[in-house]
Every structure is written in structure tokens, then in C-alpha cells.
Tab-separated table of C-alpha atoms in Angstrom:
chain	number	residue	atom	x	y	z
A	1	UNK	CA	-35.915	17.865	12.439
A	2	UNK	CA	-33.505	19.188	14.664
A	3	UNK	CA	-35.198	17.454	16.855
A	4	UNK	CA	-35.180	13.453	15.704
A	5	UNK	CA	-31.435	13.832	15.040
A	6	UNK	CA	-30.733	15.050	18.783
A	7	UNK	CA	-32.796	11.975	19.411
A	8	UNK	CA	-30.845	10.163	17.378
A	9	UNK	CA	-28.061	11.025	20.039
A	10	UNK	CA	-29.351	10.919	22.457
A	11	UNK	CA	-30.275	7.055	21.901
A	12	UNK	CA	-27.036	7.170	20.964
A	13	UNK	CA	-25.281	8.027	24.520
A	14	UNK	CA	-27.880	4.890	26.322
A	15	UNK	CA	-27.280	2.835	24.171
A	16	UNK	CA	-23.618	3.763	25.250
A	17	UNK	CA	-24.017	3.904	28.356
A	18	UNK	CA	-25.631	0.761	29.027
A	19	UNK	CA	-22.997	-1.342	26.732
A	20	UNK	CA	-20.339	0.020	29.368
A	21	UNK	CA	-22.083	0.848	32.815
A	22	UNK	CA	-21.529	3.883	33.843
A	23	UNK	CA	-21.549	7.348	32.845
A	24	UNK	CA	-16.702	7.365	32.829
A	25	UNK	CA	-16.647	4.639	30.659
A	26	UNK	CA	-19.379	6.117	27.915
A	27	UNK	CA	-18.506	9.174	28.094
A	28	UNK	CA	-14.036	8.487	27.175
A	29	UNK	CA	-16.008	6.504	24.700
A	30	UNK	CA	-17.689	9.301	23.574
A	31	UNK	CA	-15.077	11.874	23.708
A	32	UNK	CA	-17.043	14.168	25.681
A	33	UNK	CA	-17.272	15.607	29.020
A	34	UNK	CA	-19.359	13.459	32.204
A	35	UNK	CA	-21.623	16.101	32.845
A	36	UNK	CA	-23.996	16.590	29.447
A	37	UNK	CA	-23.919	13.390	28.682
A	38	UNK	CA	-25.278	13.024	31.990
A	39	UNK	CA	-27.469	15.702	31.538
A	40	UNK	CA	-29.171	14.326	27.703
A	41	UNK	CA	-30.133	10.869	29.964
A	42	UNK	CA	-31.151	12.244	32.474
A	43	UNK	CA	-33.606	14.886	30.088
A	44	UNK	CA	-34.203	11.456	28.286
A	45	UNK	CA	-35.955	9.315	32.223
A	46	UNK	CA	-37.611	12.768	32.182
A	47	UNK	CA	-38.871	13.172	28.840
A	48	UNK	CA	-39.499	9.595	29.055
A	49	UNK	CA	-41.113	10.086	32.461
A	50	UNK	CA	-39.073	5.875	33.730
A	51	UNK	CA	-36.419	5.600	35.347
A	52	UNK	CA	-33.241	4.373	32.188
A	53	UNK	CA	-30.991	3.501	35.556
A	54	UNK	CA	-30.611	2.461	39.042
A	55	UNK	CA	-27.675	4.222	40.334
A	56	UNK	CA	-25.254	1.464	41.529
A	57	UNK	CA	-22.290	3.557	43.566
A	58	UNK	CA	-20.618	4.935	40.278
A	59	UNK	CA	-22.701	1.925	38.294
A	60	UNK	CA	-25.590	2.501	36.924
A	61	UNK	CA	-28.078	-0.617	36.512
A	62	UNK	CA	-30.410	-0.848	33.616
A	63	UNK	CA	-33.911	-1.632	34.998
A	64	UNK	CA	-36.486	-3.010	32.928
A	65	UNK	CA	-37.715	-0.119	31.171
A	66	UNK	CA	-33.482	0.489	30.093
A	67	UNK	CA	-33.475	-3.005	28.749
A	68	UNK	CA	-36.470	-2.788	26.581
A	69	UNK	CA	-35.173	0.881	25.259
A	70	UNK	CA	-31.404	-0.530	24.484
A	71	UNK	CA	-33.640	-3.801	22.157
A	72	UNK	CA	-35.904	-1.003	20.182
A	73	UNK	CA	-33.405	1.965	20.205
A	74	UNK	CA	-30.529	-0.680	18.923
A	75	UNK	CA	-32.969	-1.762	15.828
A	76	UNK	CA	-34.505	1.943	15.263
A	77	UNK	CA	-29.616	3.262	15.765
A	78	UNK	CA	-29.289	0.035	12.511
A	79	UNK	CA	-31.785	1.337	10.549
A	80	UNK	CA	-30.968	4.907	10.869
A	81	UNK	CA	-27.788	3.142	9.537
A	82	UNK	CA	-28.997	1.193	6.548
A	83	UNK	CA	-30.567	3.825	4.937
A	84	UNK	CA	-27.378	6.463	5.124
A	85	UNK	CA	-25.941	3.917	3.205
A	86	UNK	CA	-29.334	3.484	0.409
A	87	UNK	CA	-28.830	7.217	0.727
A	88	UNK	CA	-25.323	6.869	-0.559
A	89	UNK	CA	-26.063	4.278	-3.054
A	90	UNK	CA	-29.063	6.416	-4.742
A	91	UNK	CA	-26.760	9.209	-4.313
A	92	UNK	CA	-23.356	8.080	-6.848
A	93	UNK	CA	-26.105	6.183	-8.907
A	94	UNK	CA	-26.910	9.123	-9.804
A	95	UNK	CA	-23.719	10.998	-10.710
A	96	UNK	CA	-22.769	7.613	-12.388
A	97	UNK	CA	-18.903	6.996	-10.588
A	98	UNK	CA	-19.224	3.179	-10.056
A	99	UNK	CA	-17.319	2.769	-6.792
A	100	UNK	CA	-14.835	-0.438	-6.906
A	101	UNK	CA	-13.061	-2.136	-4.796
A	102	UNK	CA	-10.147	-4.838	-5.849
A	103	UNK	CA	-8.072	-6.841	-3.133
A	104	UNK	CA	-4.451	-7.167	-4.380
A	105	UNK	CA	-4.853	-11.178	-4.477
A	106	UNK	CA	-6.259	-11.181	-7.103
A	107	UNK	CA	-5.472	-8.193	-8.910
A	108	UNK	CA	-4.315	-9.638	-12.901
A	109	UNK	CA	-7.186	-11.826	-12.491
A	110	UNK	CA	-9.693	-9.457	-12.385
A	111	UNK	CA	-8.231	-6.237	-14.222
A	112	UNK	CA	-9.313	-7.646	-18.150
A	113	UNK	CA	-12.607	-7.277	-16.037
A	114	UNK	CA	-11.789	-3.958	-15.122
A	115	UNK	CA	-10.289	-2.896	-18.456
A	116	UNK	CA	-13.382	-3.831	-20.139
A	117	UNK	CA	-15.832	-2.285	-18.281
A	118	UNK	CA	-13.892	1.252	-18.938
A	119	UNK	CA	-14.143	0.255	-22.777
A	120	UNK	CA	-17.933	-0.255	-22.525
A	121	UNK	CA	-18.505	2.964	-19.838
A	122	UNK	CA	-15.596	5.048	-21.171
A	123	UNK	CA	-17.532	8.485	-20.454
A	124	UNK	CA	-18.304	6.928	-16.768
A	125	UNK	CA	-16.286	8.080	-13.624
A	126	UNK	CA	-14.492	5.198	-12.066
A	127	UNK	CA	-13.148	5.094	-8.193
A	128	UNK	CA	-11.229	2.097	-7.531
A	129	UNK	CA	-9.818	1.265	-4.304
A	130	UNK	CA	-7.229	-1.597	-3.631
A	131	UNK	CA	-6.842	-3.409	-0.307
A	132	UNK	CA	-6.641	-6.776	1.698
A	133	UNK	CA	-10.237	-8.124	1.253
A	134	UNK	CA	-11.314	-7.210	4.760
A	135	UNK	CA	-10.404	-3.747	4.483
A	136	UNK	CA	-12.800	-3.838	1.356
A	137	UNK	CA	-15.730	-5.589	3.428
A	138	UNK	CA	-15.861	-3.038	5.605
A	139	UNK	CA	-16.090	-0.143	3.339
A	140	UNK	CA	-18.285	-2.012	1.348
A	141	UNK	CA	-20.073	-2.035	4.904
A	142	UNK	CA	-19.585	1.108	5.352
A	143	UNK	CA	-21.036	1.961	2.029
A	144	UNK	CA	-18.290	3.444	0.634
A	145	UNK	CA	-18.071	1.626	-2.715
A	146	UNK	CA	-20.827	-0.171	-4.358
A	147	UNK	CA	-19.149	-3.423	-4.979
A	148	UNK	CA	-15.975	-5.486	-4.261
A	149	UNK	CA	-13.972	-7.837	-6.200
A	150	UNK	CA	-12.044	-10.274	-3.649
A	151	UNK	CA	-11.596	-14.238	-1.838
A	152	UNK	CA	-14.986	-15.039	-1.067
A	153	UNK	CA	-16.427	-13.788	1.918
A	154	UNK	CA	-16.400	-16.907	4.743
A	155	UNK	CA	-19.139	-15.541	6.820
A	156	UNK	CA	-21.874	-14.627	3.500
A	157	UNK	CA	-24.814	-13.340	6.167
A	158	UNK	CA	-25.911	-9.416	4.591
A	159	UNK	CA	-23.536	-9.985	1.183
A	160	UNK	CA	-24.716	-11.328	-2.307
A	161	UNK	CA	-21.528	-13.309	-4.437
A	162	UNK	CA	-21.691	-14.584	-7.597
A	163	UNK	CA	-18.277	-16.612	-7.332
A	164	UNK	CA	-16.087	-17.620	-9.825
A	165	UNK	CA	-14.209	-21.453	-10.221
A	166	UNK	CA	-11.442	-21.783	-7.408
A	167	UNK	CA	-7.851	-20.761	-8.707
A	168	UNK	CA	-4.800	-22.538	-9.175
A	169	UNK	CA	-2.020	-22.721	-6.200
A	170	UNK	CA	1.054	-22.334	-7.371
A	171	UNK	CA	4.775	-22.122	-4.763
A	172	UNK	CA	6.960	-20.210	-5.763
A	173	UNK	CA	10.430	-21.062	-3.997
A	174	UNK	CA	13.279	-18.814	-4.081
A	175	UNK	CA	16.354	-20.633	-6.354
A	176	UNK	CA	18.268	-20.614	-3.536
A	177	UNK	CA	16.319	-23.335	-1.611
A	178	UNK	CA	15.782	-25.922	-4.771
A	179	UNK	CA	18.399	-25.202	-7.599
A	180	UNK	CA	17.008	-27.519	-10.020
A	181	UNK	CA	12.951	-27.235	-10.951
A	182	UNK	CA	11.892	-30.409	-10.258
A	183	UNK	CA	10.084	-32.346	-13.309
A	184	UNK	CA	6.261	-32.481	-12.334
A	185	UNK	CA	4.481	-31.352	-9.437
A	186	UNK	CA	5.459	-31.963	-5.664
A	187	UNK	CA	2.726	-33.204	-3.730
A	188	UNK	CA	0.917	-30.290	-1.172
A	189	UNK	CA	3.036	-30.988	2.039
A	190	UNK	CA	6.526	-30.716	0.787
A	191	UNK	CA	6.354	-27.324	0.528
A	192	UNK	CA	6.392	-27.419	4.315
A	193	UNK	CA	9.654	-28.226	4.687
A	194	UNK	CA	11.163	-24.745	3.519
A	195	UNK	CA	10.748	-21.673	4.977
A	196	UNK	CA	7.492	-19.743	4.214
A	197	UNK	CA	6.270	-16.713	3.273
A	198	UNK	CA	1.949	-16.302	3.185
A	199	UNK	CA	-0.647	-14.359	2.368
A	200	UNK	CA	-2.156	-13.124	5.049
A	201	UNK	CA	-5.408	-10.822	5.575
A	202	UNK	CA	-5.424	-7.983	8.027
A	203	UNK	CA	-8.003	-9.785	9.960
A	204	UNK	CA	-10.329	-12.214	10.180
A	205	UNK	CA	-10.388	-15.584	8.585
A	206	UNK	CA	-8.746	-16.163	4.994
A	207	UNK	CA	-6.296	-17.901	3.156
A	208	UNK	CA	-3.389	-18.105	5.571
A	209	UNK	CA	-5.786	-19.833	8.163
A	210	UNK	CA	-7.110	-22.188	5.035
A	211	UNK	CA	-3.166	-23.234	3.754
A	212	UNK	CA	-2.370	-24.152	8.223
A	213	UNK	CA	-5.508	-26.225	8.545
A	214	UNK	CA	-3.741	-27.821	5.423
A	215	UNK	CA	-0.728	-28.133	6.586
A	216	UNK	CA	-1.585	-29.604	10.349
A	217	UNK	CA	-4.580	-31.391	9.145
A	218	UNK	CA	-1.714	-33.491	7.219
A	219	UNK	CA	0.451	-33.448	10.050
A	220	UNK	CA	2.604	-30.858	8.317
A	221	UNK	CA	3.477	-27.762	11.615
A	222	UNK	CA	5.589	-24.974	8.044
A	223	UNK	CA	7.924	-22.890	9.841
A	224	UNK	CA	6.246	-19.211	8.049
A	225	UNK	CA	8.919	-16.584	8.158
A	226	UNK	CA	6.593	-14.113	6.964
A	227	UNK	CA	3.306	-12.900	6.545
A	228	UNK	CA	2.527	-10.210	4.083
A	229	UNK	CA	-1.308	-9.523	2.954
A	230	UNK	CA	0.178	-8.109	-1.440
A	231	UNK	CA	1.156	-10.878	-3.255
A	232	UNK	CA	3.212	-9.117	-6.184
A	233	UNK	CA	5.450	-8.062	-2.402
A	234	UNK	CA	5.795	-11.935	-1.297
A	235	UNK	CA	7.240	-12.503	-5.410
A	236	UNK	CA	9.395	-9.191	-5.410
A	237	UNK	CA	11.327	-10.023	-2.635
A	238	UNK	CA	11.512	-14.203	-3.281
A	239	UNK	CA	12.833	-12.706	-6.404
A	240	UNK	CA	15.732	-9.901	-5.314
A	241	UNK	CA	17.147	-12.776	-2.387
A	242	UNK	CA	14.887	-13.967	-0.244
A	243	UNK	CA	15.737	-17.389	0.826
A	244	UNK	CA	11.488	-19.082	1.094
A	245	UNK	CA	8.023	-19.908	-0.086
A	246	UNK	CA	5.184	-18.852	-1.592
A	247	UNK	CA	1.818	-20.849	-2.161
A	248	UNK	CA	0.664	-17.999	-4.053
A	249	UNK	CA	-2.889	-18.391	-6.753
A	250	UNK	CA	-1.422	-18.788	-10.473
A	251	UNK	CA	-3.507	-15.964	-11.417
A	252	UNK	CA	-1.070	-13.394	-9.577
A	253	UNK	CA	2.263	-15.202	-10.748
A	254	UNK	CA	3.860	-14.302	-13.983
A	255	UNK	CA	6.617	-16.819	-14.078
A	256	UNK	CA	8.602	-15.190	-17.106
A	257	UNK	CA	9.281	-11.881	-14.920
A	258	UNK	CA	10.773	-14.056	-12.734
A	259	UNK	CA	14.593	-13.936	-12.305
A	260	UNK	CA	15.824	-16.602	-9.573
A	261	UNK	CA	12.944	-17.843	-8.245
A	262	UNK	CA	10.631	-21.110	-9.737
A	263	UNK	CA	7.351	-21.489	-10.428
A	264	UNK	CA	5.858	-24.979	-9.572
A	265	UNK	CA	2.406	-27.132	-9.618
A	266	UNK	CA	1.309	-28.827	-6.541
A	267	UNK	CA	0.277	-32.046	-6.897
A	268	UNK	CA	-3.359	-32.375	-6.128
A	269	UNK	CA	-3.655	-29.099	-4.347
A	270	UNK	CA	-6.326	-27.794	-1.854
A	271	UNK	CA	-8.874	-25.286	-2.939
A	272	UNK	CA	-7.653	-21.934	-1.468
A	273	UNK	CA	-8.247	-18.756	-3.354
A	274	UNK	CA	-12.031	-17.599	-4.209
A	275	UNK	CA	-12.712	-15.168	-6.517
A	276	UNK	CA	-15.555	-13.201	-5.951
A	277	UNK	CA	-18.027	-10.160	-7.014
A	278	UNK	CA	-19.650	-8.930	-3.627
A	279	UNK	CA	-22.089	-6.938	-3.098
A	280	UNK	CA	-24.159	-5.945	0.503
A	281	UNK	CA	-27.444	-7.978	-0.121
A	282	UNK	CA	-29.219	-4.324	0.578
A	283	UNK	CA	-28.121	-3.291	-2.863
A	284	UNK	CA	-28.398	-3.874	-5.990
A	285	UNK	CA	-25.836	-5.112	-8.234
A	286	UNK	CA	-23.756	-2.762	-10.406
A	287	UNK	CA	-25.486	-3.702	-14.112
A	288	UNK	CA	-22.953	-2.158	-16.498
A	289	UNK	CA	-20.554	-5.105	-14.718
A	290	UNK	CA	-22.426	-7.965	-14.614
A	291	UNK	CA	-23.535	-7.688	-17.740
A	292	UNK	CA	-19.595	-8.247	-18.814
A	293	UNK	CA	-19.857	-11.575	-16.233
A	294	UNK	CA	-23.068	-13.299	-17.370
A	295	UNK	CA	-21.133	-12.530	-20.829
A	296	UNK	CA	-18.628	-15.317	-20.076
A	297	UNK	CA	-15.719	-13.687	-17.666
A	298	UNK	CA	-13.494	-14.530	-16.971
A	299	UNK	CA	-12.704	-14.295	-20.815
A	300	UNK	CA	-11.427	-17.478	-22.751
A	301	UNK	CA	-7.350	-17.886	-22.589
A	302	UNK	CA	-6.396	-15.791	-26.364
A	303	UNK	CA	-9.103	-13.896	-26.810
A	304	UNK	CA	-9.614	-10.261	-26.746
A	305	UNK	CA	-10.581	-9.086	-23.985
A	306	UNK	CA	-7.370	-10.805	-22.360
């Protein structure tokens, strides 16, 4: 077994050198000294009895054999990582630990689901990681959570999703900017006239890009003064005196808790917020949670599970 892991390490070293083109750069990335790294590659070439690189000064140019090995080594290393993730899933399933990721974006929306999951499974331990959707996607990919309650990923490759109806969009505006509340809904593009605080995930495309794209298509160049990853922080700061407006999912806004802000519906709003239950395609759905979803979620307004 030790020899197997040694060979996997040498394959990893080879792939990094192939990608970087020099021993020195590969050594920096691998956080190891150059001489032992050079020795590992020399051992690999001797074992395979083929040259993998041609030395051109400090640069290493892959041979035909090197290209072939790189292609297959990447596939082997991916398969090993996938197997490790699957073993983690099996271990956690057997130990009855439910590892759930919950996005800041839909904390209130998914709260009844998680609470009912606990009520129906009181003897099962739950680990709930609360973060933004991009971070939770990474945790899913690395096998550190089993399922994520997040914004539906913009790229679905590798994921299985159960999507819910889009959540309505509301404007939250500090009263110093708008002393009188309008009699009815206001047009989406008119919100672009206010200083804006928008939700934004830590990386990749999300609701921020969707909202700004709708403004641009409407010919509006909004003045964005801040972007924040948590709806709760935005609401707190607006109600504490920040003279700005925000566009948030209606599920996360309780007008009764806001003394210094108006909450206003949007006329013909674009669809921005798409809650979903997401897992990796190679993983099984969490039966305990999916039984609740399939019985009817979101729960009816005013129902016992709300």
C-alpha cells in the first residue's frame, strides 16, 4: 500500500512539473526543495524506461510519452479524489451525521425545512455550515458537506438540483432617501436612482451580476456603493442609518423589524433568486431531507411547520 501512495505522489509531482514547465516553479507550488523533486521524476523515468521531458535550459519540454502519461495521470488522480469523496460520504452516512450547507441568502426561507428535519430525526446529529453559495459549492465538491441549500448554480455540470419557485424581489430603502412610502409597487429600473447596496457572493457569477445586467439592459448605470454577502448585514446597516437602498429576496425581509426603512414591492420584477437543494451527481440524496421536500415544500403559509 505504501508503494501505491508513493506512486500517486510521483504522478502528482509529474503533473505539476508538466503544467509549470520548470522544476523550480513546481517546487514552489509543491512547497518542497528542488533536488528531491528532480530525483522523484528521474525515478519515474527510470521505472517507466522512457524519457518524460527534454531539458531545454531550465525549461522542461514534455516528450510524446510525457504527454501521454499526463493525460492518463490526470484521469487517475481525479478518480482517486472522487473515490476519497465517496468514502467520506459513506462514512458520514453510516455515522448518521447530516452535513448541510446553508446559504446566507436563504436562511429564513430554508429555516422551516431544517427545523422540521430535526423534529423528525431528533437522534440524528446535524452539522450546518452557513456561508455564501460559492463557498458551499466548494465544500460540496470537496466532500465536506453532503447537501447544500443554496442559490441554484449557474453551471450545473457535476450537480443534481431540486429547484423551488423563484423568490420575489423587494426593495428596502432607508427613509432618509424616501420619506414617504409609495402607494404601490415601483418599477425595477427606478431603484437604480438610489445609492445601492447589493448582495454579492465571494466568487463566480451570482445575483449581483444578474441584477446589474438587468439594469444595464434597461439603460441604467446604477451607483453601487457597497456589496455584501449577507442579507442580514445589509438590513442591519440600512436600518442603522446607511442612506441607501437594497434589492433582496422577500423571504429574508421582515418589515415589522425595520424602523427606519421602507419595504416596497417591485413592479414586474426580474427573477433573481432561485433557491435549490443541491448535491454532487456522484452522491446520494439525503433521504431524511428529501422526504420533507417531496411532501410539499415550502410549507403552506400559516401551516404548522412554518
